[in-house]
Tab-separated table of C-alpha atoms in Angstrom:
chain	number	residue	atom	x	y	z
A	15	UNK	CA	-44.131	13.377	-2.211
A	16	UNK	CA	-45.093	13.781	1.426
A	17	UNK	CA	-43.433	15.735	4.245
A	18	UNK	CA	-43.365	14.644	7.885
A	19	UNK	CA	-41.360	16.836	10.242
A	20	UNK	CA	-37.879	17.283	8.772
A	21	UNK	CA	-38.261	14.377	6.352
A	22	UNK	CA	-39.536	14.265	2.785
A	23	UNK	CA	-40.698	10.877	1.463
A	24	UNK	CA	-40.472	10.126	-2.282
A	25	UNK	CA	-41.525	6.901	-3.986
A	26	UNK	CA	-39.075	5.364	-6.424
A	27	UNK	CA	-40.882	3.311	-9.058
A	28	UNK	CA	-37.718	1.782	-10.478
A	29	UNK	CA	-36.148	0.884	-7.124
A	30	UNK	CA	-39.403	-0.168	-5.436
A	31	UNK	CA	-38.551	1.776	-2.290
A	32	UNK	CA	-38.882	5.113	-0.548
A	33	UNK	CA	-36.243	7.798	-0.785
A	34	UNK	CA	-36.231	9.620	2.569
A	35	UNK	CA	-34.623	13.061	2.610
A	36	UNK	CA	-33.877	14.825	5.894
A	37	UNK	CA	-33.864	18.534	5.083
A	38	UNK	CA	-32.384	19.523	8.456
A	39	UNK	CA	-29.364	17.215	8.352
A	40	UNK	CA	-29.150	17.356	4.542
A	41	UNK	CA	-28.950	13.579	4.325
A	42	UNK	CA	-30.974	10.898	2.620
A	43	UNK	CA	-31.404	7.150	2.679
A	44	UNK	CA	-33.360	4.441	0.895
A	45	UNK	CA	-36.170	2.726	2.784
A	46	UNK	CA	-36.572	-0.709	1.142
A	47	UNK	CA	-39.981	-2.333	0.936
A	48	UNK	CA	-39.986	-6.080	1.448
A	49	UNK	CA	-42.557	-7.465	-0.985
A	50	UNK	CA	-43.220	-10.994	-2.125
A	51	UNK	CA	-44.066	-9.816	-5.629
A	52	UNK	CA	-42.480	-7.330	-8.029
A	53	UNK	CA	-44.460	-4.163	-8.539
A	54	UNK	CA	-43.827	-0.669	-9.841
A	55	UNK	CA	-44.682	1.702	-6.997
A	56	UNK	CA	-45.957	5.039	-8.127
A	57	UNK	CA	-47.562	7.135	-5.439
A	58	UNK	CA	-47.855	6.793	-1.715
A	59	UNK	CA	-48.731	8.398	1.539
A	60	UNK	CA	-48.047	7.877	5.210
A	61	UNK	CA	-50.811	7.985	7.793
A	62	UNK	CA	-49.618	7.505	11.370
A	63	UNK	CA	-47.426	4.389	11.268
A	64	UNK	CA	-48.843	2.951	8.023
A	65	UNK	CA	-47.816	3.509	4.424
A	66	UNK	CA	-50.189	3.214	1.455
A	67	UNK	CA	-48.953	2.922	-2.134
A	68	UNK	CA	-50.326	2.494	-5.617
A	69	UNK	CA	-48.564	0.580	-8.361
A	70	UNK	CA	-48.811	1.426	-12.037
A	71	UNK	CA	-50.532	-1.918	-12.727
A	72	UNK	CA	-53.424	-1.293	-10.312
A	73	UNK	CA	-52.536	-2.524	-6.856
A	74	UNK	CA	-52.922	-0.927	-3.435
A	75	UNK	CA	-50.051	-1.867	-1.157
A	76	UNK	CA	-50.101	-1.318	2.623
A	77	UNK	CA	-46.921	-1.515	4.679
A	78	UNK	CA	-45.517	-0.781	8.124
A	79	UNK	CA	-42.045	0.077	9.306
A	80	UNK	CA	-40.709	-3.054	10.994
A	81	UNK	CA	-37.165	-3.717	12.029
A	82	UNK	CA	-36.646	-7.421	11.552
A	83	UNK	CA	-32.946	-7.493	12.335
A	84	UNK	CA	-29.866	-7.165	10.206
A	85	UNK	CA	-31.295	-8.629	6.989
A	86	UNK	CA	-34.928	-7.504	7.145
A	87	UNK	CA	-35.055	-3.787	7.779
A	88	UNK	CA	-37.318	-1.272	6.167
A	89	UNK	CA	-40.971	-1.465	5.343
A	90	UNK	CA	-42.783	-4.778	5.391
A	91	UNK	CA	-45.834	-5.219	3.220
A	92	UNK	CA	-48.993	-6.146	5.098
A	93	UNK	CA	-51.340	-6.482	2.149
A	94	UNK	CA	-51.532	-6.177	-1.614
A	95	UNK	CA	-55.004	-5.444	-2.940
A	96	UNK	CA	-55.618	-5.885	-6.645
A	97	UNK	CA	-58.218	-3.605	-8.175
A	98	UNK	CA	-61.324	-5.258	-9.657
A	99	UNK	CA	-59.894	-4.864	-13.136
A	100	UNK	CA	-56.397	-4.179	-14.394
A	101	UNK	CA	-56.237	-0.522	-15.485
A	102	UNK	CA	-53.824	0.701	-18.125
A	103	UNK	CA	-52.443	3.184	-15.571
A	104	UNK	CA	-52.869	3.872	-11.850
A	105	UNK	CA	-51.884	7.085	-10.036
A	106	UNK	CA	-52.523	8.893	-6.789
A	107	UNK	CA	-54.003	7.573	-3.591
A	108	UNK	CA	-56.330	8.851	-0.901
A	109	UNK	CA	-57.442	6.970	2.204
A	110	UNK	CA	-60.719	7.805	3.930
A	111	UNK	CA	-61.759	5.596	6.838
A	112	UNK	CA	-61.420	2.050	5.418
A	113	UNK	CA	-61.540	3.061	1.730
A	114	UNK	CA	-58.709	3.593	-0.770
A	115	UNK	CA	-59.320	5.811	-3.809
A	116	UNK	CA	-57.024	5.935	-6.819
A	117	UNK	CA	-57.199	7.317	-10.355
A	118	UNK	CA	-57.057	4.753	-13.160
A	119	UNK	CA	-56.542	4.708	-16.945
A	120	UNK	CA	-55.599	7.467	-19.381
A	121	UNK	CA	-52.209	6.090	-20.443
A	122	UNK	CA	-50.598	7.233	-23.698
A	123	UNK	CA	-52.398	5.779	-26.698
A	124	UNK	CA	-55.586	4.869	-24.822
A	125	UNK	CA	-58.990	6.509	-25.005
A	126	UNK	CA	-59.320	9.928	-23.422
A	127	UNK	CA	-61.037	8.713	-20.285
A	128	UNK	CA	-60.090	8.109	-16.694
A	129	UNK	CA	-61.754	6.878	-13.558
A	130	UNK	CA	-61.637	7.034	-9.801
A	131	UNK	CA	-61.617	3.506	-8.402
A	132	UNK	CA	-62.712	2.763	-4.821
A	133	UNK	CA	-61.814	-0.354	-2.866
A	134	UNK	CA	-62.009	-1.158	0.835
A	135	UNK	CA	-58.720	-1.853	2.611
A	136	UNK	CA	-59.980	-5.402	3.120
A	137	UNK	CA	-60.092	-5.795	-0.686
A	138	UNK	CA	-63.810	-5.399	-1.428
A	139	UNK	CA	-64.631	-3.522	-4.648
A	140	UNK	CA	-66.790	-0.464	-3.929
A	141	UNK	CA	-67.128	1.187	-7.332
A	142	UNK	CA	-65.669	3.341	-10.053
A	143	UNK	CA	-66.663	6.712	-11.487
A	144	UNK	CA	-65.646	7.317	-15.128
A	145	UNK	CA	-64.794	10.653	-16.743
A	146	UNK	CA	-64.398	11.257	-20.459
A	147	UNK	CA	-63.233	14.350	-22.290
A	148	UNK	CA	-64.159	15.814	-25.683
A	149	UNK	CA	-61.144	17.929	-26.607
A	150	UNK	CA	-62.848	19.317	-29.732
A	151	UNK	CA	-65.352	21.265	-27.612
A	152	UNK	CA	-62.657	23.638	-26.348
A	153	UNK	CA	-61.051	24.269	-29.726
A	154	UNK	CA	-58.063	21.935	-29.530
A	155	UNK	CA	-57.320	20.692	-33.039
A	156	UNK	CA	-54.892	17.905	-32.181
A	157	UNK	CA	-55.887	15.014	-29.944
A	158	UNK	CA	-53.949	15.087	-26.631
A	159	UNK	CA	-51.591	12.167	-25.963
A	160	UNK	CA	-53.160	11.184	-22.629
A	161	UNK	CA	-55.739	12.173	-20.068
A	162	UNK	CA	-55.164	10.894	-16.570
A	163	UNK	CA	-55.565	11.888	-12.965
A	164	UNK	CA	-52.341	12.593	-11.135
A	165	UNK	CA	-53.539	12.642	-7.559
A	166	UNK	CA	-56.604	12.668	-5.360
A	167	UNK	CA	-56.894	15.556	-2.930
């Protein structure tokens, strides 16, 4: 979720598009994303005229708003960057200079560990920091179902 002026932008994983809500006019519309490959968008953010998204299978997608006429409106993908390895989950995105950060792993049924993966916007792998969690140290008797990052602030 991100707010710009009177508009709220929501990613729709199942539709592969943005849902744009105008709170002033109380209207909404879908903003399709023209991609050459299917992907399940999860989180995204808008910086100036560029959009950055993560997909659940570990991709960073960059797009711009381009009006290509009657049959090609909406966002057009500029690049799809695959992470160095395929995580079992991918959530949240932060952009700093030319670097994208996203949280990876921690899906239901996996080990209780997650990471923050860094990749340049040109696709070069920068690194990953891993975090693990020992739930028994804080008195929890039952193992949690998942441990994942939800966003990067």
